[in-house]
Amino acid sequence: MNKIYNPNRKDWSKLLERPTKTVEDIEATVLTVFDEVKLEGDKAISRYTQRFDQVELKEVMVSSSEIEEAKLLVSNELKNAIKVAKSNIEKFHAAQKTEKVSIETVDGVSCWQEKRPIQKVGLYIPGGTAPLFSSILMLAIPANLAGCKEVVLCSPPNKEGKINPAILYTADLCGVTKICKVGGIQAIAAMTFGTESIPQVYKIFGPGNQFVTVAKQLATKFGVAIDMPAGPSELLVVADDTANPGFVASDLLSQAEHGKDSQVILITTSKGIIEKVEQEVEQQLLDLPRKEIAEAAIKNSKLIYVENDQEALDIINEYGPEHFIVCIKNEEYYVENIVNAGSVFIGNYTPESAGDYASGTNHTLPTNGYAKQYSGVNLDSFMKSMTFQKISKKGIKSIGNAIELMAEAEGLQAHKNAVTLRLESLKDE
Amino acid sequence: MNKIYNPNRKDWSKLLERPTKTVEDIEATVLTVFDEVKLEGDKAISRYTQRFDQVELKEVMVSSSEIEEAKLLVSNELKNAIKVAKSNIEKFHAAQKTEKVSIETVDGVSCWQEKRPIQKVGLYIPGGTAPLFSSILMLAIPANLAGCKEVVLCSPPNKEGKINPAILYTADLCGVTKICKVGGIQAIAAMTFGTESIPQVYKIFGPGNQFVTVAKQLATKFGVAIDMPAGPSELLVVADDTANPGFVASDLLSQAEHGKDSQVILITTSKGIIEKVEQEVEQQLLDLPRKEIAEAAIKNSKLIYVENDQEALDIINEYGPEHFIVCIKNEEYYVENIVNAGSVFIGNYTPESAGDYASGTNHTLPTNGYAKQYSGVNLDSFMKSMTFQKISKKGIKSIGNAIELMAEAEGLQAHKNAVTLRLESLKDE
């Protein structure tokens, strides 16, 4: 692990640099798949499913009998765990509902803001050996609370043409309206253009490999919105001697096992904890099934010592971590003053994996420093706010002249006319 | 004007098609400017300002004496109009503030959501003969209410190296922290990368021509967020015999004068109003200074008759207009059931230009059908929501097992370990 003591402020941006990926070489592939799906619809989908997933499907849509079968295959223990998570996620996201905002800005001028659901959303859930059913909880639950009419889920089939039972069980539990056996670039293309069997959607959510990431970026060129730009997962822990080094190490490792490009950083005002955490990491690493991946990520990790809390906070805000764990005596200082972070985990008994699964917060968070300007997924991600205004005769008399003057100063005479006509009609009232 | 009676549902998407622009030919230019600004900073800015704005500037930053001078040049009448608008916009956007959302999802698991300001934002305001100072009101006021630390404004200088006084006056009034004399692609590039004199920002807002639009799109590739994708302005009016045809015509024209590619649509359940509005449009058009522009837009406009309110509403939701005027007896039906629109204007005395300037709502709205998935600019556009969680010993004992089971089912052993270690430490408590 790389240990850095009192880094100079001018070196911070170099020190905090994230690994950059070049995606240009896969952009051409993504564009080709998009073109073909747009042109040929289901025919292209079927061809790419054969090529990439090595299976020929008779039917893209998951049937209700497949869902019933899946329910029998998921253990009751796991079902109960999923229900615990669902209940917490539901509570926290339901609490995010906002009322209509309504005011009369001046007498006779009523303005209000209301949020209305995005009618059609698409969720992408990767397949493979690790079925990310937790991402379904994080996306389908708020989609349903928001009132989205159509919630389409795409996930790649395995070689037997099936989707993992835990994915089907969770999707059904959370009110997904359509589940499609399609993965990768072709799934994103299908939800962008729509095919004979797969509906077009207005916004696409969910994780994926670099092909899916580039495909989501491309989708935005065709008028579809996406949840947020994606990058490798990351965790920053701020700790002092009040932190449990074993717990801190376990959190760093839980991030490191995501991928070799995962980012793991410890910031501390205690030199002692650096050594202890390093030892614990080495120890715990030995038993991990995904040891090879975690080891690579840990090699690039950084343990940074700084003199005081102010310095620590500044460096953290400069980095803008996706996940931010605070295990330090002066925790209030960090919680109050952090401005750039996706989600914050406070105290020794709040592991990052709690937020990944079951505390109630959303695990779809801004990576790559995007916490500086993007929110993590929340209830509002599935809605858009619209404004309304209704002006009475009295109201237009009151603000009409200001509009006329401003429109004229901006050289927009027809804008002025629209008010002048109305004011003239009210001259004698 | 194109009159269409009872269009067949299957022809709607063709009928509602927006003019598409190809931007590929200007992408290369934009990329070149970005590369040079990134590499050479102020030097490149100066070169492009000379080339595009035909002026050599000693200083990019607007000085306080220039601002004082501008204040003397704006008429008191216009200043007062701007203050009326400011007051209303401030009231409406301040009302959008949301409280911290805080709940205990289960005993010992506290989760909360807070919004914190984006620290650095950039506003782009076009120059030219029509100084769009109203856009400063719409952007700088919520930026300040949100608490953004740095609010940078870029606007191109004229050939004398000056910025329009109304722009400087409004920027100063609304608390812009830095005003830079730089326009076009080079302004967007400067705010994306930062130069010696122009600060880098995290999110860029504001209108612009197609070069600015493409530059903003490109900025997102370099980690900067933008307010929303842009397209030509558009207005849809739904009206029946209770509408005043002269008012409706004036609203259609106020949209049409924006540009030849502006979109203007009337939907009605009354055949009579179509003829009356058409006559009024022809009449009012004669006196407009921007007649040529408005005429071209009107030529492409559509007057569509449908049988009933349900049909009208469906076609409107399919289109997703930026501005939606409701002048119809059954107004409640439309207000309650519209799901895809940027801003809604209700009744005969609510011209669209009221929202452009002074009602209090924001005029930065989704065009091009983006109302289906994007909000207009509002207070939240200048903030991001962060989540927090704090779990007690009791809390982790309560949800720990669910996390362990789910992490294991997803094949993420280190995620499980982070919980297991904590649960083991609490065995005897």
PDB file of N, CA and C in Angstrom, chain B residues 140-212:
ATOM      1  N   ALA B 140     -28.511  32.992 -12.013  1.00  0.00           N
ATOM      2  CA  ALA B 140     -27.730  33.469 -10.861  1.00  0.00           C
ATOM      3  C   ALA B 140     -28.565  33.502  -9.581  1.00  0.00           C
ATOM      4  N   ILE B 141     -29.861  33.788  -9.706  1.00  0.00           N
ATOM      5  CA  ILE B 141     -30.697  33.837  -8.499  1.00  0.00           C
ATOM      6  C   ILE B 141     -30.759  32.465  -7.805  1.00  0.00           C
ATOM      7  N   PRO B 142     -31.131  31.386  -8.510  1.00  0.00           N
ATOM      8  CA  PRO B 142     -31.112  30.085  -7.812  1.00  0.00           C
ATOM      9  C   PRO B 142     -29.702  29.649  -7.392  1.00  0.00           C
ATOM     10  N   ALA B 143     -28.673  30.019  -8.160  1.00  0.00           N
ATOM     11  CA  ALA B 143     -27.299  29.655  -7.770  1.00  0.00           C
ATOM     12  C   ALA B 143     -26.979  30.251  -6.408  1.00  0.00           C
ATOM     13  N   ASN B 144     -27.395  31.489  -6.220  1.00  0.00           N
ATOM     14  CA  ASN B 144     -27.139  32.142  -4.944  1.00  0.00           C
ATOM     15  C   ASN B 144     -27.983  31.584  -3.821  1.00  0.00           C
ATOM     16  N   LEU B 145     -29.247  31.329  -4.103  1.00  0.00           N
ATOM     17  CA  LEU B 145     -30.114  30.736  -3.083  1.00  0.00           C
ATOM     18  C   LEU B 145     -29.579  29.365  -2.659  1.00  0.00           C
ATOM     19  N   ALA B 146     -29.026  28.630  -3.623  1.00  0.00           N
ATOM     20  CA  ALA B 146     -28.498  27.287  -3.319  1.00  0.00           C
ATOM     21  C   ALA B 146     -27.245  27.385  -2.459  1.00  0.00           C
ATOM     22  N   GLY B 147     -26.522  28.486  -2.590  1.00  0.00           N
ATOM     23  CA  GLY B 147     -25.295  28.657  -1.812  1.00  0.00           C
ATOM     24  C   GLY B 147     -24.021  28.303  -2.571  1.00  0.00           C
ATOM     25  N   CYS B 148     -24.085  28.302  -3.900  1.00  0.00           N
ATOM     26  CA  CYS B 148     -22.880  28.044  -4.698  1.00  0.00           C
ATOM     27  C   CYS B 148     -21.812  29.082  -4.325  1.00  0.00           C
ATOM     28  N   LYS B 149     -20.591  28.611  -4.107  1.00  0.00           N
ATOM     29  CA  LYS B 149     -19.510  29.509  -3.667  1.00  0.00           C
ATOM     30  C   LYS B 149     -19.021  30.394  -4.805  1.00  0.00           C
ATOM     31  N   GLU B 150     -18.830  29.787  -5.958  1.00  0.00           N
ATOM     32  CA  GLU B 150     -18.291  30.538  -7.080  1.00  0.00           C
ATOM     33  C   GLU B 150     -19.317  30.511  -8.216  1.00  0.00           C
ATOM     34  N   VAL B 151     -19.724  31.693  -8.681  1.00  0.00           N
ATOM     35  CA  VAL B 151     -20.671  31.791  -9.786  1.00  0.00           C
ATOM     36  C   VAL B 151     -19.996  32.617 -10.886  1.00  0.00           C
ATOM     37  N   VAL B 152     -19.485  31.910 -11.892  1.00  0.00           N
ATOM     38  CA  VAL B 152     -18.727  32.551 -12.964  1.00  0.00           C
ATOM     39  C   VAL B 152     -19.644  32.807 -14.147  1.00  0.00           C
ATOM     40  N   LEU B 153     -19.584  33.998 -14.715  1.00  0.00           N
ATOM     41  CA  LEU B 153     -20.395  34.299 -15.896  1.00  0.00           C
ATOM     42  C   LEU B 153     -19.480  34.634 -17.065  1.00  0.00           C
ATOM     43  N   CYS B 154     -19.711  33.985 -18.197  1.00  0.00           N
ATOM     44  CA  CYS B 154     -18.961  34.295 -19.410  1.00  0.00           C
ATOM     45  C   CYS B 154     -19.920  34.841 -20.466  1.00  0.00           C
ATOM     46  N   SER B 155     -19.516  35.927 -21.108  1.00  0.00           N
ATOM     47  CA  SER B 155     -20.319  36.522 -22.175  1.00  0.00           C
ATOM     48  C   SER B 155     -19.350  37.212 -23.132  1.00  0.00           C
ATOM     49  N   PRO B 156     -19.624  37.113 -24.434  1.00  0.00           N
ATOM     50  CA  PRO B 156     -18.648  37.657 -25.393  1.00  0.00           C
ATOM     51  C   PRO B 156     -18.613  39.184 -25.385  1.00  0.00           C
ATOM     52  N   PRO B 157     -17.424  39.774 -25.562  1.00  0.00           N
ATOM     53  CA  PRO B 157     -17.310  41.225 -25.664  1.00  0.00           C
ATOM     54  C   PRO B 157     -17.722  41.684 -27.061  1.00  0.00           C
ATOM     55  N   ASN B 158     -18.157  42.931 -27.164  1.00  0.00           N
ATOM     56  CA  ASN B 158     -18.383  43.494 -28.509  1.00  0.00           C
ATOM     57  C   ASN B 158     -17.050  43.998 -29.081  1.00  0.00           C
ATOM     58  N   LYS B 159     -17.103  44.660 -30.216  1.00  0.00           N
ATOM     59  CA  LYS B 159     -15.846  45.052 -30.874  1.00  0.00           C
ATOM     60  C   LYS B 159     -15.087  46.125 -30.107  1.00  0.00           C
ATOM     61  N   GLU B 160     -15.781  46.774 -29.177  1.00  0.00           N
ATOM     62  CA  GLU B 160     -15.089  47.737 -28.306  1.00  0.00           C
ATOM     63  C   GLU B 160     -14.568  47.062 -27.033  1.00  0.00           C
ATOM     64  N   GLY B 161     -14.741  45.761 -26.966  1.00  0.00           N
ATOM     65  CA  GLY B 161     -14.250  45.041 -25.794  1.00  0.00           C
ATOM     66  C   GLY B 161     -15.152  45.187 -24.577  1.00  0.00           C
ATOM     67  N   LYS B 162     -16.413  45.509 -24.824  1.00  0.00           N
ATOM     68  CA  LYS B 162     -17.338  45.708 -23.698  1.00  0.00           C
ATOM     69  C   LYS B 162     -18.462  44.669 -23.711  1.00  0.00           C
ATOM     70  N   ILE B 163     -19.060  44.521 -22.545  1.00  0.00           N
ATOM     71  CA  ILE B 163     -20.256  43.686 -22.437  1.00  0.00           C
ATOM     72  C   ILE B 163     -21.441  44.621 -22.207  1.00  0.00           C
ATOM     73  N   ASN B 164     -22.597  44.253 -22.791  1.00  0.00           N
ATOM     74  CA  ASN B 164     -23.798  45.075 -22.658  1.00  0.00           C
ATOM     75  C   ASN B 164     -24.077  45.460 -21.202  1.00  0.00           C
ATOM     76  N   PRO B 165     -24.368  46.751 -20.936  1.00  0.00           N
ATOM     77  CA  PRO B 165     -24.584  47.220 -19.567  1.00  0.00           C
ATOM     78  C   PRO B 165     -25.681  46.464 -18.817  1.00  0.00           C
ATOM     79  N   ALA B 166     -26.763  46.090 -19.518  1.00  0.00           N
ATOM     80  CA  ALA B 166     -27.858  45.385 -18.835  1.00  0.00           C
ATOM     81  C   ALA B 166     -27.375  44.031 -18.308  1.00  0.00           C
ATOM     82  N   ILE B 167     -26.457  43.419 -19.030  1.00  0.00           N
ATOM     83  CA  ILE B 167     -25.888  42.145 -18.568  1.00  0.00           C
ATOM     84  C   ILE B 167     -25.036  42.382 -17.320  1.00  0.00           C
ATOM     85  N   LEU B 168     -24.184  43.384 -17.370  1.00  0.00           N
ATOM     86  CA  LEU B 168     -23.321  43.654 -16.209  1.00  0.00           C
ATOM     87  C   LEU B 168     -24.158  44.067 -14.985  1.00  0.00           C
ATOM     88  N   TYR B 169     -25.159  44.922 -15.233  1.00  0.00           N
ATOM     89  CA  TYR B 169     -25.997  45.363 -14.116  1.00  0.00           C
ATOM     90  C   TYR B 169     -26.683  44.168 -13.453  1.00  0.00           C
ATOM     91  N   THR B 170     -27.286  43.306 -14.272  1.00  0.00           N
ATOM     92  CA  THR B 170     -28.037  42.172 -13.725  1.00  0.00           C
ATOM     93  C   THR B 170     -27.114  41.173 -13.032  1.00  0.00           C
ATOM     94  N   ALA B 171     -25.948  40.934 -13.638  1.00  0.00           N
ATOM     95  CA  ALA B 171     -24.993  39.991 -13.042  1.00  0.00           C
ATOM     96  C   ALA B 171     -24.554  40.475 -11.669  1.00  0.00           C
ATOM     97  N   ASP B 172     -24.292  41.755 -11.575  1.00  0.00           N
ATOM     98  CA  ASP B 172     -23.867  42.327 -10.303  1.00  0.00           C
ATOM     99  C   ASP B 172     -25.000  42.258  -9.275  1.00  0.00           C
ATOM    100  N   LEU B 173     -26.199  42.591  -9.727  1.00  0.00           N
ATOM    101  CA  LEU B 173     -27.371  42.578  -8.843  1.00  0.00           C
ATOM    102  C   LEU B 173     -27.634  41.182  -8.267  1.00  0.00           C
ATOM    103  N   CYS B 174     -27.359  40.160  -9.070  1.00  0.00           N
ATOM    104  CA  CYS B 174     -27.723  38.792  -8.677  1.00  0.00           C
ATOM    105  C   CYS B 174     -26.556  38.022  -8.054  1.00  0.00           C
ATOM    106  N   GLY B 175     -25.462  38.723  -7.769  1.00  0.00           N
ATOM    107  CA  GLY B 175     -24.393  38.092  -6.996  1.00  0.00           C
ATOM    108  C   GLY B 175     -23.454  37.179  -7.771  1.00  0.00           C
ATOM    109  N   VAL B 176     -23.308  37.430  -9.074  1.00  0.00           N
ATOM    110  CA  VAL B 176     -22.284  36.693  -9.832  1.00  0.00           C
ATOM    111  C   VAL B 176     -20.919  37.066  -9.258  1.00  0.00           C
ATOM    112  N   THR B 177     -20.039  36.088  -9.037  1.00  0.00           N
ATOM    113  CA  THR B 177     -18.767  36.398  -8.368  1.00  0.00           C
ATOM    114  C   THR B 177     -17.665  36.816  -9.333  1.00  0.00           C
ATOM    115  N   LYS B 178     -17.762  36.385 -10.599  1.00  0.00           N
ATOM    116  CA  LYS B 178     -16.744  36.746 -11.573  1.00  0.00           C
ATOM    117  C   LYS B 178     -17.385  36.856 -12.950  1.00  0.00           C
ATOM    118  N   ILE B 179     -17.131  37.967 -13.648  1.00  0.00           N
ATOM    119  CA  ILE B 179     -17.660  38.115 -15.011  1.00  0.00           C
ATOM    120  C   ILE B 179     -16.481  38.136 -15.978  1.00  0.00           C
ATOM    121  N   CYS B 180     -16.517  37.240 -16.961  1.00  0.00           N
ATOM    122  CA  CYS B 180     -15.407  37.141 -17.911  1.00  0.00           C
ATOM    123  C   CYS B 180     -15.880  37.514 -19.307  1.00  0.00           C
ATOM    124  N   LYS B 181     -15.045  38.293 -19.992  1.00  0.00           N
ATOM    125  CA  LYS B 181     -15.353  38.680 -21.372  1.00  0.00           C
ATOM    126  C   LYS B 181     -14.862  37.602 -22.313  1.00  0.00           C
ATOM    127  N   VAL B 182     -15.637  36.590 -22.469  1.00  0.00           N
ATOM    128  CA  VAL B 182     -15.255  35.506 -23.372  1.00  0.00           C
ATOM    129  C   VAL B 182     -16.532  34.814 -23.820  1.00  0.00           C
ATOM    130  N   GLY B 183     -16.594  34.495 -25.106  1.00  0.00           N
ATOM    131  CA  GLY B 183     -17.825  33.927 -25.638  1.00  0.00           C
ATOM    132  C   GLY B 183     -17.599  32.626 -26.375  1.00  0.00           C
ATOM    133  N   GLY B 184     -18.668  32.091 -26.901  1.00  0.00           N
ATOM    134  CA  GLY B 184     -18.614  30.950 -27.807  1.00  0.00           C
ATOM    135  C   GLY B 184     -17.954  29.703 -27.233  1.00  0.00           C
ATOM    136  N   ILE B 185     -17.417  28.918 -28.147  1.00  0.00           N
ATOM    137  CA  ILE B 185     -16.782  27.652 -27.778  1.00  0.00           C
ATOM    138  C   ILE B 185     -15.680  27.873 -26.745  1.00  0.00           C
ATOM    139  N   GLN B 186     -14.886  28.960 -26.946  1.00  0.00           N
ATOM    140  CA  GLN B 186     -13.740  29.173 -26.057  1.00  0.00           C
ATOM    141  C   GLN B 186     -14.180  29.448 -24.613  1.00  0.00           C
ATOM    142  N   ALA B 187     -15.362  30.039 -24.430  1.00  0.00           N
ATOM    143  CA  ALA B 187     -15.862  30.275 -23.067  1.00  0.00           C
ATOM    144  C   ALA B 187     -16.182  28.948 -22.385  1.00  0.00           C
ATOM    145  N   ILE B 188     -16.840  28.072 -23.118  1.00  0.00           N
ATOM    146  CA  ILE B 188     -17.208  26.767 -22.545  1.00  0.00           C
ATOM    147  C   ILE B 188     -15.937  25.957 -22.249  1.00  0.00           C
ATOM    148  N   ALA B 189     -14.977  26.015 -23.154  1.00  0.00           N
ATOM    149  CA  ALA B 189     -13.710  25.305 -22.941  1.00  0.00           C
ATOM    150  C   ALA B 189     -12.991  25.854 -21.710  1.00  0.00           C
ATOM    151  N   ALA B 190     -12.999  27.186 -21.554  1.00  0.00           N
ATOM    152  CA  ALA B 190     -12.317  27.806 -20.415  1.00  0.00           C
ATOM    153  C   ALA B 190     -12.928  27.350 -19.096  1.00  0.00           C
ATOM    154  N   MET B 191     -14.266  27.310 -19.020  1.00  0.00           N
ATOM    155  CA  MET B 191     -14.912  26.877 -17.775  1.00  0.00           C
ATOM    156  C   MET B 191     -14.751  25.376 -17.548  1.00  0.00           C
ATOM    157  N   THR B 192     -14.498  24.636 -18.617  1.00  0.00           N
ATOM    158  CA  THR B 192     -14.292  23.187 -18.490  1.00  0.00           C
ATOM    159  C   THR B 192     -12.912  22.869 -17.911  1.00  0.00           C
ATOM    160  N   PHE B 193     -11.890  23.545 -18.445  1.00  0.00           N
ATOM    161  CA  PHE B 193     -10.525  23.209 -18.024  1.00  0.00           C
ATOM    162  C   PHE B 193      -9.941  24.214 -17.033  1.00  0.00           C
ATOM    163  N   GLY B 194     -10.491  25.427 -17.018  1.00  0.00           N
ATOM    164  CA  GLY B 194      -9.879  26.504 -16.251  1.00  0.00           C
ATOM    165  C   GLY B 194      -8.679  27.053 -17.016  1.00  0.00           C
ATOM    166  N   THR B 195      -8.469  28.359 -16.919  1.00  0.00           N
ATOM    167  CA  THR B 195      -7.255  28.961 -17.490  1.00  0.00           C
ATOM    168  C   THR B 195      -6.639  29.805 -16.378  1.00  0.00           C
ATOM    169  N   GLU B 196      -5.573  30.541 -16.703  1.00  0.00           N
ATOM    170  CA  GLU B 196      -4.952  31.392 -15.684  1.00  0.00           C
ATOM    171  C   GLU B 196      -5.966  32.393 -15.126  1.00  0.00           C
ATOM    172  N   SER B 197      -6.859  32.910 -15.977  1.00  0.00           N
ATOM    173  CA  SER B 197      -7.801  33.926 -15.462  1.00  0.00           C
ATOM    174  C   SER B 197      -9.231  33.429 -15.270  1.00  0.00           C
ATOM    175  N   ILE B 198      -9.598  32.369 -15.945  1.00  0.00           N
ATOM    176  CA  ILE B 198     -11.002  31.925 -15.880  1.00  0.00           C
ATOM    177  C   ILE B 198     -11.096  30.627 -15.077  1.00  0.00           C
ATOM    178  N   PRO B 199     -11.917  30.621 -14.016  1.00  0.00           N
ATOM    179  CA  PRO B 199     -11.962  29.429 -13.155  1.00  0.00           C
ATOM    180  C   PRO B 199     -12.670  28.243 -13.812  1.00  0.00           C
ATOM    181  N   GLN B 200     -12.182  27.073 -13.482  1.00  0.00           N
ATOM    182  CA  GLN B 200     -12.856  25.835 -13.862  1.00  0.00           C
ATOM    183  C   GLN B 200     -14.124  25.700 -13.018  1.00  0.00           C
ATOM    184  N   VAL B 201     -15.205  25.189 -13.603  1.00  0.00           N
ATOM    185  CA  VAL B 201     -16.432  24.992 -12.829  1.00  0.00           C
ATOM    186  C   VAL B 201     -16.895  23.541 -12.926  1.00  0.00           C
ATOM    187  N   TYR B 202     -17.862  23.178 -12.077  1.00  0.00           N
ATOM    188  CA  TYR B 202     -18.354  21.800 -12.056  1.00  0.00           C
ATOM    189  C   TYR B 202     -19.602  21.608 -12.924  1.00  0.00           C
ATOM    190  N   LYS B 203     -20.320  22.704 -13.180  1.00  0.00           N
ATOM    191  CA  LYS B 203     -21.551  22.585 -13.979  1.00  0.00           C
ATOM    192  C   LYS B 203     -21.759  23.877 -14.753  1.00  0.00           C
ATOM    193  N   ILE B 204     -22.126  23.741 -16.020  1.00  0.00           N
ATOM    194  CA  ILE B 204     -22.314  24.905 -16.885  1.00  0.00           C
ATOM    195  C   ILE B 204     -23.782  25.032 -17.280  1.00  0.00           C
ATOM    196  N   PHE B 205     -24.312  26.233 -17.150  1.00  0.00           N
ATOM    197  CA  PHE B 205     -25.709  26.525 -17.479  1.00  0.00           C
ATOM    198  C   PHE B 205     -25.773  27.586 -18.568  1.00  0.00           C
ATOM    199  N   GLY B 206     -26.908  27.638 -19.246  1.00  0.00           N
ATOM    200  CA  GLY B 206     -27.178  28.793 -20.095  1.00  0.00           C
ATOM    201  C   GLY B 206     -27.376  28.485 -21.561  1.00  0.00           C
ATOM    202  N   PRO B 207     -28.016  29.435 -22.244  1.00  0.00           N
ATOM    203  CA  PRO B 207     -28.357  29.255 -23.661  1.00  0.00           C
ATOM    204  C   PRO B 207     -27.183  29.567 -24.569  1.00  0.00           C
ATOM    205  N   GLY B 208     -27.346  29.330 -25.843  1.00  0.00           N
ATOM    206  CA  GLY B 208     -26.273  29.650 -26.790  1.00  0.00           C
ATOM    207  C   GLY B 208     -26.614  29.156 -28.175  1.00  0.00           C
ATOM    208  N   ASN B 209     -25.828  29.543 -29.139  1.00  0.00           N
ATOM    209  CA  ASN B 209     -26.040  29.076 -30.509  1.00  0.00           C
ATOM    210  C   ASN B 209     -25.560  27.628 -30.653  1.00  0.00           C
ATOM    211  N   GLN B 210     -25.568  27.119 -31.876  1.00  0.00           N
ATOM    212  CA  GLN B 210     -25.250  25.691 -32.025  1.00  0.00           C
ATOM    213  C   GLN B 210     -23.798  25.358 -31.660  1.00  0.00           C
ATOM    214  N   PHE B 211     -22.907  26.342 -31.792  1.00  0.00           N
ATOM    215  CA  PHE B 211     -21.513  26.101 -31.398  1.00  0.00           C
ATOM    216  C   PHE B 211     -21.416  25.912 -29.882  1.00  0.00           C
ATOM    217  N   VAL B 212     -22.102  26.779 -29.169  1.00  0.00           N
ATOM    218  CA  VAL B 212     -22.123  26.687 -27.703  1.00  0.00           C
ATOM    219  C   VAL B 212     -22.782  25.375 -27.267  1.00  0.00           C
TER     220      VAL B 212
END
